[in-house]
JSON list of C-alpha atoms in Angstrom, two decimals:
[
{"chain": "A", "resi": 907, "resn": "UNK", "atom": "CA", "xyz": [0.00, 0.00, 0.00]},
{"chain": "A", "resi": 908, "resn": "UNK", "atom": "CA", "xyz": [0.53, 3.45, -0.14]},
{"chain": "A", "resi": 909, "resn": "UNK", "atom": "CA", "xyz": [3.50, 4.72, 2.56]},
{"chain": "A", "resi": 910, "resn": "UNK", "atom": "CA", "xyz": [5.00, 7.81, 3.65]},
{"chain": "A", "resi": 911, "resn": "UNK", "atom": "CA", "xyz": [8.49, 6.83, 4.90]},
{"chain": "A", "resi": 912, "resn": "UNK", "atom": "CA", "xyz": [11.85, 8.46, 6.28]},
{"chain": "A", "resi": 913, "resn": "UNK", "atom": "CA", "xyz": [15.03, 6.58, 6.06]},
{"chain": "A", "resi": 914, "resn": "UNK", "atom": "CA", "xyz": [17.09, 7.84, 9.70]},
{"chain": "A", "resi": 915, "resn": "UNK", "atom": "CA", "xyz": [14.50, 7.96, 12.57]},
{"chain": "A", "resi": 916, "resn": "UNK", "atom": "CA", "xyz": [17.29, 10.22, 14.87]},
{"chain": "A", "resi": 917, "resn": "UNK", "atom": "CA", "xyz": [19.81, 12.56, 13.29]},
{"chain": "A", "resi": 918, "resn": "UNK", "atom": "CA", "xyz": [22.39, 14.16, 15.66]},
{"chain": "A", "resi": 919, "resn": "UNK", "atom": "CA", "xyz": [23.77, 17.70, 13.92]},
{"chain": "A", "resi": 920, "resn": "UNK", "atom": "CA", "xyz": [26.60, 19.85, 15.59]},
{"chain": "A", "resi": 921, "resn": "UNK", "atom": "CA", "xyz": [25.14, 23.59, 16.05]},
{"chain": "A", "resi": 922, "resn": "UNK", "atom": "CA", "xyz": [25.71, 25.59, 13.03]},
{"chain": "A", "resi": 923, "resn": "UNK", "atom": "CA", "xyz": [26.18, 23.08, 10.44]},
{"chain": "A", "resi": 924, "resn": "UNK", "atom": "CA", "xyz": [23.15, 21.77, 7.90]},
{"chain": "A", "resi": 925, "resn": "UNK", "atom": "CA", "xyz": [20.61, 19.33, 8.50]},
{"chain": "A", "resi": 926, "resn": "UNK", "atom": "CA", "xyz": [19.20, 16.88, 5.77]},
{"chain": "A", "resi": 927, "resn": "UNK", "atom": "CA", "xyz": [16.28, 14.97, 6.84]},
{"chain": "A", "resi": 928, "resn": "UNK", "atom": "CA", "xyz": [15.40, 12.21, 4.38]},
{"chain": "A", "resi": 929, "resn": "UNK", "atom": "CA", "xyz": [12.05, 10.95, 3.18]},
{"chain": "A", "resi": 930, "resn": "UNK", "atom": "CA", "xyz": [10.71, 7.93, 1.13]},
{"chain": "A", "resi": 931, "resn": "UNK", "atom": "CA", "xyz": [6.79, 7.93, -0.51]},
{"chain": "A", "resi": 932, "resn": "UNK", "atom": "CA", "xyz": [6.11, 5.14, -2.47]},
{"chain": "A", "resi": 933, "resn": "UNK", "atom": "CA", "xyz": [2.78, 6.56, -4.05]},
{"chain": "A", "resi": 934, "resn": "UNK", "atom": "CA", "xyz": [3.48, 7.60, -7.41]},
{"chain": "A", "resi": 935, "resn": "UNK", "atom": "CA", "xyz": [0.41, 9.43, -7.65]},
{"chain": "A", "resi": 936, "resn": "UNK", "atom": "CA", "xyz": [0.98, 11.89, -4.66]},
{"chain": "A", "resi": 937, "resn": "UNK", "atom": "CA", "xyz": [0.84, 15.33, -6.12]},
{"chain": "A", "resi": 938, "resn": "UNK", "atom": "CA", "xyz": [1.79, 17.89, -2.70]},
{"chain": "A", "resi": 939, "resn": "UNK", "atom": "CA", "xyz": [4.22, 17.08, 0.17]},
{"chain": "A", "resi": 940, "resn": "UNK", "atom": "CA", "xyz": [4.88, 18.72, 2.89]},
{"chain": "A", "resi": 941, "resn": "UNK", "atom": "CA", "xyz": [7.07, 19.15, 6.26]},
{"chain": "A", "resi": 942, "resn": "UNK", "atom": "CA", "xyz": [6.08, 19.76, 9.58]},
{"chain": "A", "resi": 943, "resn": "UNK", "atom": "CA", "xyz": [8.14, 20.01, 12.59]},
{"chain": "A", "resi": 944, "resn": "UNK", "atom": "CA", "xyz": [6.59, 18.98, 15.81]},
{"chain": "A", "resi": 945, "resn": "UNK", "atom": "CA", "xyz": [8.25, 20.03, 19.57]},
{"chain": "A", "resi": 946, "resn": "UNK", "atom": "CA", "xyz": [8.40, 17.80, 22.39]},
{"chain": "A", "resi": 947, "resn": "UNK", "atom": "CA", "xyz": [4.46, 17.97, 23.76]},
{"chain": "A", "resi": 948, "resn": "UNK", "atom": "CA", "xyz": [3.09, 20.10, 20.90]},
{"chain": "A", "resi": 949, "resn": "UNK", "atom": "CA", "xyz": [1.46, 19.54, 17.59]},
{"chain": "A", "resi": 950, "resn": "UNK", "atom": "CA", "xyz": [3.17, 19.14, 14.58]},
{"chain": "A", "resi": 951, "resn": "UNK", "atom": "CA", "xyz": [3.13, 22.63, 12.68]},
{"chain": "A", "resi": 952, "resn": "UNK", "atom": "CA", "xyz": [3.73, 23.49, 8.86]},
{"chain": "A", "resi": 953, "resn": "UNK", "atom": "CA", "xyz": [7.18, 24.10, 8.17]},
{"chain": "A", "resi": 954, "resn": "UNK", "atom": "CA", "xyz": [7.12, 24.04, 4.13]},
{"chain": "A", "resi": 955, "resn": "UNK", "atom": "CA", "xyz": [5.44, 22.55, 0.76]},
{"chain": "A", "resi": 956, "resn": "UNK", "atom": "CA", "xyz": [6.15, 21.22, -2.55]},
{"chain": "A", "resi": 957, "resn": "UNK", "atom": "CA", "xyz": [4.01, 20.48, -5.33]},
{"chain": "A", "resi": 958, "resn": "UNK", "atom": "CA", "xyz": [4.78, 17.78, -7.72]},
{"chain": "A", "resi": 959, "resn": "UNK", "atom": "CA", "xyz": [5.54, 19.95, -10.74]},
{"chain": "A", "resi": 960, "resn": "UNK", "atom": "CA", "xyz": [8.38, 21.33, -8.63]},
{"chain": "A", "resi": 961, "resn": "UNK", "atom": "CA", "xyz": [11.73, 19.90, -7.27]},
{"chain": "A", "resi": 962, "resn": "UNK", "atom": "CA", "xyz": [12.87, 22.36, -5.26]},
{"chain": "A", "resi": 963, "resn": "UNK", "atom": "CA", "xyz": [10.96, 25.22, -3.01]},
{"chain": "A", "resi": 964, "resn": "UNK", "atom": "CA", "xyz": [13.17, 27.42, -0.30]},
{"chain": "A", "resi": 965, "resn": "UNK", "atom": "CA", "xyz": [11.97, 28.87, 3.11]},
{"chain": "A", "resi": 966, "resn": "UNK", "atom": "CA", "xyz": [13.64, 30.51, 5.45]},
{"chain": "A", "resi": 967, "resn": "UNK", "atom": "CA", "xyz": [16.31, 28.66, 5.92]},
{"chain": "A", "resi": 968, "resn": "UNK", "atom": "CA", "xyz": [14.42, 25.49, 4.78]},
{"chain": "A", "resi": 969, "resn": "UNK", "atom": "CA", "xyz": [14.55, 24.25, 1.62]},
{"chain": "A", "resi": 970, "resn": "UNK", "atom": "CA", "xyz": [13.00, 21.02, 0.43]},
{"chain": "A", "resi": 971, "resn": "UNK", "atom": "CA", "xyz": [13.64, 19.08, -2.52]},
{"chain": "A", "resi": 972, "resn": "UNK", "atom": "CA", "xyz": [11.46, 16.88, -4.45]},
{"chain": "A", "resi": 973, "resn": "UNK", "atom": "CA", "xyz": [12.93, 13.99, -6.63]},
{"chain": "A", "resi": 974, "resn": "UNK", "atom": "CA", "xyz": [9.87, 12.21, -8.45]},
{"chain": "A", "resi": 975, "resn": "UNK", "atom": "CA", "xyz": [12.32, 9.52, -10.25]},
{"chain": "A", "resi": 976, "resn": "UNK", "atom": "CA", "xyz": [13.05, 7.90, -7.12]},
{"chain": "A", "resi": 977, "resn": "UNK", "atom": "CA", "xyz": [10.22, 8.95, -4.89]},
{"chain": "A", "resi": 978, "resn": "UNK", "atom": "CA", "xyz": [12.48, 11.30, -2.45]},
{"chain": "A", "resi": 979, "resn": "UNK", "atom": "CA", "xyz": [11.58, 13.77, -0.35]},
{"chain": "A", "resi": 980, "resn": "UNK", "atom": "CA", "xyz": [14.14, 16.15, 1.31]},
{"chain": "A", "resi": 981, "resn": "UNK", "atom": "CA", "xyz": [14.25, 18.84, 4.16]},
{"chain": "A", "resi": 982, "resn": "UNK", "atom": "CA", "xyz": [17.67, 21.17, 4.49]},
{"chain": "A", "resi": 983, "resn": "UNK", "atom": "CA", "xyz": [17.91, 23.00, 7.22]},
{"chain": "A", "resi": 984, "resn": "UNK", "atom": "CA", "xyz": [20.94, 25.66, 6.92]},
{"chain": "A", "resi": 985, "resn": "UNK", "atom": "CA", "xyz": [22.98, 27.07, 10.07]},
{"chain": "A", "resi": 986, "resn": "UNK", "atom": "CA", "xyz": [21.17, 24.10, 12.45]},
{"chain": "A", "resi": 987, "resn": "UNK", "atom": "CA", "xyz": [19.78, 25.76, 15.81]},
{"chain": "A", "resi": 988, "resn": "UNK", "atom": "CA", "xyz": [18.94, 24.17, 18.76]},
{"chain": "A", "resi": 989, "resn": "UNK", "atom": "CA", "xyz": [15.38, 25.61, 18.45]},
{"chain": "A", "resi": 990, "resn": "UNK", "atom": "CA", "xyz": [15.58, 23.43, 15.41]},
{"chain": "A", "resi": 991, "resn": "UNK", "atom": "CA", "xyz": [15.38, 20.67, 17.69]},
{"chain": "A", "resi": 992, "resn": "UNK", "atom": "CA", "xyz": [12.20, 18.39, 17.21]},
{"chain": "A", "resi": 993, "resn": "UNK", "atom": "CA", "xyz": [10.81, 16.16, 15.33]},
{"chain": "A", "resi": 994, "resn": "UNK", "atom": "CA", "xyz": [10.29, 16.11, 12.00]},
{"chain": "A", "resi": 995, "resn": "UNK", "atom": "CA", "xyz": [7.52, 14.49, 9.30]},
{"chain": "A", "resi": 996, "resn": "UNK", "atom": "CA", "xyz": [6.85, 14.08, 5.89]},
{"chain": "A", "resi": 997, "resn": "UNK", "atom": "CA", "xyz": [3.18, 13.97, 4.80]},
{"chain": "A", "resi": 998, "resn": "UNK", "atom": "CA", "xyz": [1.78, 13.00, 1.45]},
{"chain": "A", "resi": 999, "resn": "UNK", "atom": "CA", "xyz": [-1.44, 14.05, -0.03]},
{"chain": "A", "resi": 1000, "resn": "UNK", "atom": "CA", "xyz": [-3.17, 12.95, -3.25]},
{"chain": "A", "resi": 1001, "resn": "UNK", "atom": "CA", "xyz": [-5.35, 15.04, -5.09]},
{"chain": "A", "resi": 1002, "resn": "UNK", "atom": "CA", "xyz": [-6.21, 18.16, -2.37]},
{"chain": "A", "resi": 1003, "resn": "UNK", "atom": "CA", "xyz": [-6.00, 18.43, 1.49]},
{"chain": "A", "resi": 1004, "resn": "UNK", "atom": "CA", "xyz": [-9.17, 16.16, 2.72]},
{"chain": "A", "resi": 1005, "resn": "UNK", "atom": "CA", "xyz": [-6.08, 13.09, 3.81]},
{"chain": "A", "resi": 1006, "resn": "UNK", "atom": "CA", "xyz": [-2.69, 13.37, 4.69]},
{"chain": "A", "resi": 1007, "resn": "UNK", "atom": "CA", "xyz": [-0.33, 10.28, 5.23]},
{"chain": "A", "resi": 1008, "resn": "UNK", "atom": "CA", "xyz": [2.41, 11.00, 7.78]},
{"chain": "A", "resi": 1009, "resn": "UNK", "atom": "CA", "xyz": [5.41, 9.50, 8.12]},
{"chain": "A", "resi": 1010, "resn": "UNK", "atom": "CA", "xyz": [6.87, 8.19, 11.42]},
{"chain": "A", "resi": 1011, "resn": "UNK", "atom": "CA", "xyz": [9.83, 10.93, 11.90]},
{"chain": "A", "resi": 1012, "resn": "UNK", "atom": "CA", "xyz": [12.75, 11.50, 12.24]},
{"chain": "A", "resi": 1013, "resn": "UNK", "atom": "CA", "xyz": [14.15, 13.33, 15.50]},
{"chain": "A", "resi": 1014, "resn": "UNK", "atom": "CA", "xyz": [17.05, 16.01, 15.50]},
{"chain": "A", "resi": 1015, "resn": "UNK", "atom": "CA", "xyz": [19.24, 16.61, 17.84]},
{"chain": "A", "resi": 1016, "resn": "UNK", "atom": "CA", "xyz": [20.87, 19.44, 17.85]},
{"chain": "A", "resi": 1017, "resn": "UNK", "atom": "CA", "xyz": [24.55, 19.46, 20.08]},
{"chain": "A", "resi": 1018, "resn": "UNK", "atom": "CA", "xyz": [25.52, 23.17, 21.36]},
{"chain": "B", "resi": 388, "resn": "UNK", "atom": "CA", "xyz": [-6.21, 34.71, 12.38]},
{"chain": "B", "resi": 389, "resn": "UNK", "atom": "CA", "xyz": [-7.75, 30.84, 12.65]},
{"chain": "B", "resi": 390, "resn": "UNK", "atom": "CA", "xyz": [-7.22, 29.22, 15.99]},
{"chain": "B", "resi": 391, "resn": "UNK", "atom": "CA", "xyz": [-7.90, 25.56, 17.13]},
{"chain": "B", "resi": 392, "resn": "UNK", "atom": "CA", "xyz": [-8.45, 24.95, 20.64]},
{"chain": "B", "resi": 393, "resn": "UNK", "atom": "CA", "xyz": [-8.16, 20.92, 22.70]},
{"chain": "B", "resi": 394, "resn": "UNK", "atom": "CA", "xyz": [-8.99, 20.11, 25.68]},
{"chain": "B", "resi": 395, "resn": "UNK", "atom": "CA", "xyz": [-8.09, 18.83, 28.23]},
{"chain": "B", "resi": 396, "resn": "UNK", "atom": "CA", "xyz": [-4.62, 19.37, 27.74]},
{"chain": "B", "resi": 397, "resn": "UNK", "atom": "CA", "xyz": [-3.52, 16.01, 29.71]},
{"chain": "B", "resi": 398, "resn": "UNK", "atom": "CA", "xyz": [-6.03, 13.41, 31.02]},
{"chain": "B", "resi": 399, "resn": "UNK", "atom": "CA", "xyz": [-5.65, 10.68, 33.33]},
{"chain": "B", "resi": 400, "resn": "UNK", "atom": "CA", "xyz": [-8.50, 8.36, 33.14]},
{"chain": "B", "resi": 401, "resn": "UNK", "atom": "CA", "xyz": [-8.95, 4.49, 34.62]},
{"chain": "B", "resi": 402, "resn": "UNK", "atom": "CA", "xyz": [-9.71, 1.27, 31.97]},
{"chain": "B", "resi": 403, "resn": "UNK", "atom": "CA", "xyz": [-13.16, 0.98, 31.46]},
{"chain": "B", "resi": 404, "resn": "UNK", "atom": "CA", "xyz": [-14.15, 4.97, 31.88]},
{"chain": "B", "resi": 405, "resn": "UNK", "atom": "CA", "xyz": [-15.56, 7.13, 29.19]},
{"chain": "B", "resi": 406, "resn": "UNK", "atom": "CA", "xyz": [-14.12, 9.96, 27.26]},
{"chain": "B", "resi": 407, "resn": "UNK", "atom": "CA", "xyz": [-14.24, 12.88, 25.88]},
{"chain": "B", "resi": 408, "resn": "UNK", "atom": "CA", "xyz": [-12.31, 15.24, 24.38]},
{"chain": "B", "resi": 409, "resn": "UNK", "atom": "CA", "xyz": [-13.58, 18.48, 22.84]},
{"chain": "B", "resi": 410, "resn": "UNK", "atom": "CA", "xyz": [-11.59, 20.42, 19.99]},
{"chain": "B", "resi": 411, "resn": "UNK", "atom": "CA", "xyz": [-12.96, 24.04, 18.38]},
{"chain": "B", "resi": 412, "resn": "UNK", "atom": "CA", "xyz": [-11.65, 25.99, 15.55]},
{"chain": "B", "resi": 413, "resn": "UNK", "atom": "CA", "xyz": [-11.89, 29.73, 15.17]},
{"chain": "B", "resi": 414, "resn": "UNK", "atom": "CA", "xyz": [-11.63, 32.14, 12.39]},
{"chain": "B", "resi": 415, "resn": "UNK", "atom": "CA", "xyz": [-13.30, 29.97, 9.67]},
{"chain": "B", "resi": 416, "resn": "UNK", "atom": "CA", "xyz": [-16.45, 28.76, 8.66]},
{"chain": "B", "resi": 417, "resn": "UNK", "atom": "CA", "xyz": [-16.76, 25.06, 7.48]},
{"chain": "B", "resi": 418, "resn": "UNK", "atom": "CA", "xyz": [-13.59, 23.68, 7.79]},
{"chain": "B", "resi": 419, "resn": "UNK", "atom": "CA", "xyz": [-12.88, 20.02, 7.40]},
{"chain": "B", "resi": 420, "resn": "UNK", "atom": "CA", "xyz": [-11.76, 18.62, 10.87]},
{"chain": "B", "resi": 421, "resn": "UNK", "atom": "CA", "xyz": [-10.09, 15.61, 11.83]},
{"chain": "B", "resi": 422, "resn": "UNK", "atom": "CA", "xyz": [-8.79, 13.33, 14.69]},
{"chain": "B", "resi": 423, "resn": "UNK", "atom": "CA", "xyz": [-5.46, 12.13, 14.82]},
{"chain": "B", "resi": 424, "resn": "UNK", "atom": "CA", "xyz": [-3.38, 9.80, 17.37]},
{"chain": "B", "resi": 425, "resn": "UNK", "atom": "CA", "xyz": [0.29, 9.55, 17.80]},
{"chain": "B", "resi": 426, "resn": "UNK", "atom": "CA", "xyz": [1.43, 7.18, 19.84]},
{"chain": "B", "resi": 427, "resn": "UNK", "atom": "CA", "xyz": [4.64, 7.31, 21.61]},
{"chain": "B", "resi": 428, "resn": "UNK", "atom": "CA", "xyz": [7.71, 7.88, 19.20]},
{"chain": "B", "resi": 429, "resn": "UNK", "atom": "CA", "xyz": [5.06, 7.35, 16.40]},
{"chain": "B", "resi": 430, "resn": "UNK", "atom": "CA", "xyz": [3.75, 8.60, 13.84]},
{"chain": "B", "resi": 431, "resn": "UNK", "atom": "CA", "xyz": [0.45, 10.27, 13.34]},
{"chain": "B", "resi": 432, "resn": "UNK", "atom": "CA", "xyz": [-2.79, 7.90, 12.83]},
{"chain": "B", "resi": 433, "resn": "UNK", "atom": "CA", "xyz": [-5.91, 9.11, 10.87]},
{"chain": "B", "resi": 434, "resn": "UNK", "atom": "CA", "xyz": [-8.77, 8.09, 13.00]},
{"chain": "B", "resi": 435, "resn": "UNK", "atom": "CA", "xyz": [-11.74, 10.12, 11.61]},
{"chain": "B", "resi": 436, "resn": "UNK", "atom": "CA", "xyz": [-12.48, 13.24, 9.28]},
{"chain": "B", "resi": 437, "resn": "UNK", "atom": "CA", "xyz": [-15.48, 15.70, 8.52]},
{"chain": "B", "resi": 438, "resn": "UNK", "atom": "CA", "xyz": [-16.47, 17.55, 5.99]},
{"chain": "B", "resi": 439, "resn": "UNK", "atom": "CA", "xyz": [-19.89, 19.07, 7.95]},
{"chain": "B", "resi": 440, "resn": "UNK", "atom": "CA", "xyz": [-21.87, 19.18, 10.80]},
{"chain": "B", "resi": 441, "resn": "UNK", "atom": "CA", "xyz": [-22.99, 15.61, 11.60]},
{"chain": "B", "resi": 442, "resn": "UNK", "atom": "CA", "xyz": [-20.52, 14.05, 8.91]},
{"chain": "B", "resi": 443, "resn": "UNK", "atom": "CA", "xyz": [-17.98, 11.71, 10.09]},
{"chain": "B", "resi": 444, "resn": "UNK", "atom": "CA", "xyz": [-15.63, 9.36, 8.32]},
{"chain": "B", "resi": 445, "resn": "UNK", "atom": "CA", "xyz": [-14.07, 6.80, 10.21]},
{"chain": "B", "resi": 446, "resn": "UNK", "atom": "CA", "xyz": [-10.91, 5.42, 9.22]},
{"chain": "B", "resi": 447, "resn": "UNK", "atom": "CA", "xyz": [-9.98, 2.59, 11.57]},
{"chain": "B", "resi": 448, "resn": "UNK", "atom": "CA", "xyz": [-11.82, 0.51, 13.32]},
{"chain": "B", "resi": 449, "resn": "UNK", "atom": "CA", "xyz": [-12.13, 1.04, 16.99]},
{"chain": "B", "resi": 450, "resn": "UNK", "atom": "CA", "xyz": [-13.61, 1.51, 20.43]},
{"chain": "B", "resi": 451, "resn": "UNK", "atom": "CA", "xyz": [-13.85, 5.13, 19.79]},
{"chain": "B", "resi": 452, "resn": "UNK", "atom": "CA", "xyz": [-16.29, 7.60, 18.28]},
{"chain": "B", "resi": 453, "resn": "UNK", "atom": "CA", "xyz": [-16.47, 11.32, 16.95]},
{"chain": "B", "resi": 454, "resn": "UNK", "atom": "CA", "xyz": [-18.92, 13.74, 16.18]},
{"chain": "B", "resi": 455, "resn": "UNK", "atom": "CA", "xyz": [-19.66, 16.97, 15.36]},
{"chain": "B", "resi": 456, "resn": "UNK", "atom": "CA", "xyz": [-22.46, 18.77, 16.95]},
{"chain": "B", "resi": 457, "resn": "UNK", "atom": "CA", "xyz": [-21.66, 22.39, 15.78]},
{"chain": "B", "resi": 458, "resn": "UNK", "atom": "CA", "xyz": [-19.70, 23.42, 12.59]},
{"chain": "B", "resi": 459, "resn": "UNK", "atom": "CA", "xyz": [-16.54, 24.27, 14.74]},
{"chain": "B", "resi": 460, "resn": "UNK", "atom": "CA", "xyz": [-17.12, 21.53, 17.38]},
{"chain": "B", "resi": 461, "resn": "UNK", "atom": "CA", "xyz": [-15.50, 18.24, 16.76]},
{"chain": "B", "resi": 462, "resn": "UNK", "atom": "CA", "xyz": [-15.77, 15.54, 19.44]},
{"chain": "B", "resi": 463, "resn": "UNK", "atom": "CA", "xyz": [-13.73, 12.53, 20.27]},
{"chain": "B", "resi": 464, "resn": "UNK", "atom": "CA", "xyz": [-15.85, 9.95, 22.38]},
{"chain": "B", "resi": 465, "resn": "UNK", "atom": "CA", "xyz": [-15.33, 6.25, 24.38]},
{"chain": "B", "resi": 466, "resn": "UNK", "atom": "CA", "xyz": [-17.80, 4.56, 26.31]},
{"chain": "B", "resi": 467, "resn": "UNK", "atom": "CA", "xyz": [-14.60, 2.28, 28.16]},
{"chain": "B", "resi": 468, "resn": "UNK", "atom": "CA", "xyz": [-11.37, 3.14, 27.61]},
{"chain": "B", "resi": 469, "resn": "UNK", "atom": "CA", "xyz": [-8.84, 0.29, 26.69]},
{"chain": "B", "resi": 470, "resn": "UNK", "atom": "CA", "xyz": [-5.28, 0.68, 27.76]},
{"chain": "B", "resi": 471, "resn": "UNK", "atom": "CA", "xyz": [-4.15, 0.75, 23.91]},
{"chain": "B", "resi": 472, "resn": "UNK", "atom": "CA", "xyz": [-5.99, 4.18, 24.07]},
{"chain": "B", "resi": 473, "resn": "UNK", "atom": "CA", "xyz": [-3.30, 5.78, 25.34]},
{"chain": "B", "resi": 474, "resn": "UNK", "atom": "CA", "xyz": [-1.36, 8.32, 23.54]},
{"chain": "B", "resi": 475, "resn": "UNK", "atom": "CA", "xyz": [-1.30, 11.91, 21.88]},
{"chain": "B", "resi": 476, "resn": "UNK", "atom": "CA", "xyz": [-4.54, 12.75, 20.35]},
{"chain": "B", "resi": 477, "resn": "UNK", "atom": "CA", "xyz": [-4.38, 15.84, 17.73]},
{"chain": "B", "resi": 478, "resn": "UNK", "atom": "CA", "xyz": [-7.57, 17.57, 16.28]},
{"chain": "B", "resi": 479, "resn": "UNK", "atom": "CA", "xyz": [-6.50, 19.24, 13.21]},
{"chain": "B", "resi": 480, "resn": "UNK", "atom": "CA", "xyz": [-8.48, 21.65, 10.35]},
{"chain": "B", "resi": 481, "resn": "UNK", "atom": "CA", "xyz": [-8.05, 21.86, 6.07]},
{"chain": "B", "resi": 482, "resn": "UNK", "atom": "CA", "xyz": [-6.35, 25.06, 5.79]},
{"chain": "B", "resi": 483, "resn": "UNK", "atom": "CA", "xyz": [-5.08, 27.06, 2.97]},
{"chain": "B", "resi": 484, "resn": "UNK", "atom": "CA", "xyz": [-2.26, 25.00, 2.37]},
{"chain": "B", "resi": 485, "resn": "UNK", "atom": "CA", "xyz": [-2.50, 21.74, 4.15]},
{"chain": "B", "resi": 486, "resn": "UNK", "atom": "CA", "xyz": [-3.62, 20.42, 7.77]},
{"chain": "B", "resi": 487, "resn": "UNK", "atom": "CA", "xyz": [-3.33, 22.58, 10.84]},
{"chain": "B", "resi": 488, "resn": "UNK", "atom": "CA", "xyz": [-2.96, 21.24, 14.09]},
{"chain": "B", "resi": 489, "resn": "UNK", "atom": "CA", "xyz": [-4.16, 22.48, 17.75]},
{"chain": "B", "resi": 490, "resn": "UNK", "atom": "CA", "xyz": [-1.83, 21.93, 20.80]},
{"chain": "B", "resi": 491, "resn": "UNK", "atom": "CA", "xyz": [-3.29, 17.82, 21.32]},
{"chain": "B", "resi": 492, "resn": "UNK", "atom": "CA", "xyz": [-4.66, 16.38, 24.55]},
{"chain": "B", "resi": 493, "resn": "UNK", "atom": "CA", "xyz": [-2.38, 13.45, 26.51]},
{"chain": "B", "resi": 494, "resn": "UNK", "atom": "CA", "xyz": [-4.35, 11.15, 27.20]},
{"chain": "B", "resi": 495, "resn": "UNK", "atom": "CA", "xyz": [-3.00, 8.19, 29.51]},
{"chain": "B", "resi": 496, "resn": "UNK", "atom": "CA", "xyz": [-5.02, 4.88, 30.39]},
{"chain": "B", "resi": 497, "resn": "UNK", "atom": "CA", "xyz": [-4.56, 2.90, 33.70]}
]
């Protein structure tokens, strides 16, 4: 079936350097992706999004890339914080916002 | 600005109790709501949607309800809570852009 999957479930950056968080869909047919980051205790909030016809999208100091060909979802995090510390997820939607499949996480660490 | 609101924020309840847990959204008007779980160092779980008042889609089979009495009211409901019941439980709305979440209730079984 359909699955929303991310390859390291803890990464461990030093402060200041870049983070890549990895993610797997296996759903050919997924059209929007997007990141959230969710705190210890919180809910998961909206980091950034990518539609399908795009490979790569920048934030503020986010940027996520999109690589259909292999099904690959990425988040880059630049100049690592420890706010930055959390937990992050992928999420996969087909055809609008009514379902989104999450993936199980990944937590960073961030070391001062 | 929309706002989504849970409570309780934590909950302590004993097997075989009921429960409920209450979630409201401001600043829109017909929203699609849903309720999530997460267990511990988990990911998130779908357990039911709406699209209106009185509409509910459930998508796992379970010992647990919803409904949704008022257009911004979504309810989560048990008649006996099972220990496997514990965990995070996230009420989230169809924004602009994607799902929002509200700040989740912990709910813990004994």
């Amino acid at each position: 079936g359909e699955s929303v999957g991310l390859h390291l479930p803890t990464l461990s950056v030093q402060e200041g350097d870049n983070s890549i968080i990895n993610c797997a869909y296996s759903n050919s047919a997924s059209d929007y992706f997007i990141w959230y980051k969710q705190e210890s205790g919180k809910g998961p909030q909206f980091i950034i999004d990518i539609r399908s016809n795009m490979d790569k999208r920048q934030g503020q100091r986010v940027t996520v890339l999109l690589n259909k060909t292999v099904k690959h979802l990425s988040l880059q995090i630049a100049a690592t914080q420890p706010g930055d510390s959390a937990v992050y997820f992928c999420a996969e939607t087909r055809g609008g916002y009514q379902k989104v499949t999450f993936g199980i996480g990944t937590k960073l660490q961030v070391i001062p | 600005s929309q706002t989504i609101h849970q409570w309780p924020a934590t909950l302590v309840q004993p097997v075989g109790s009921p429960l409920s847990l209450e979630c409201t959204v401001e600043g829109t008007s017909n929203p699609n709501l849903y309720w999530y779980r997460q267990a511990a160092g988990r990911g998130l779980q779908l357990l039911f949607y709406s699209v209106g008042i009185g509409q509910i889609s459930s998508e796992v089979p379970q010992n647990l309800s919803a409904s949704r009495p008022q257009d911004r009211q979504f309810i989560l409901s048990s008649k006996k809570l099972l220990l496997s019941d514990s965990g995070f439980y996230l009420c989230a709305w169809s924004g602009p852009k994607t799902q929002y979440f509200g700040p989740g209730t912990r709910l813990l079984v004994l």
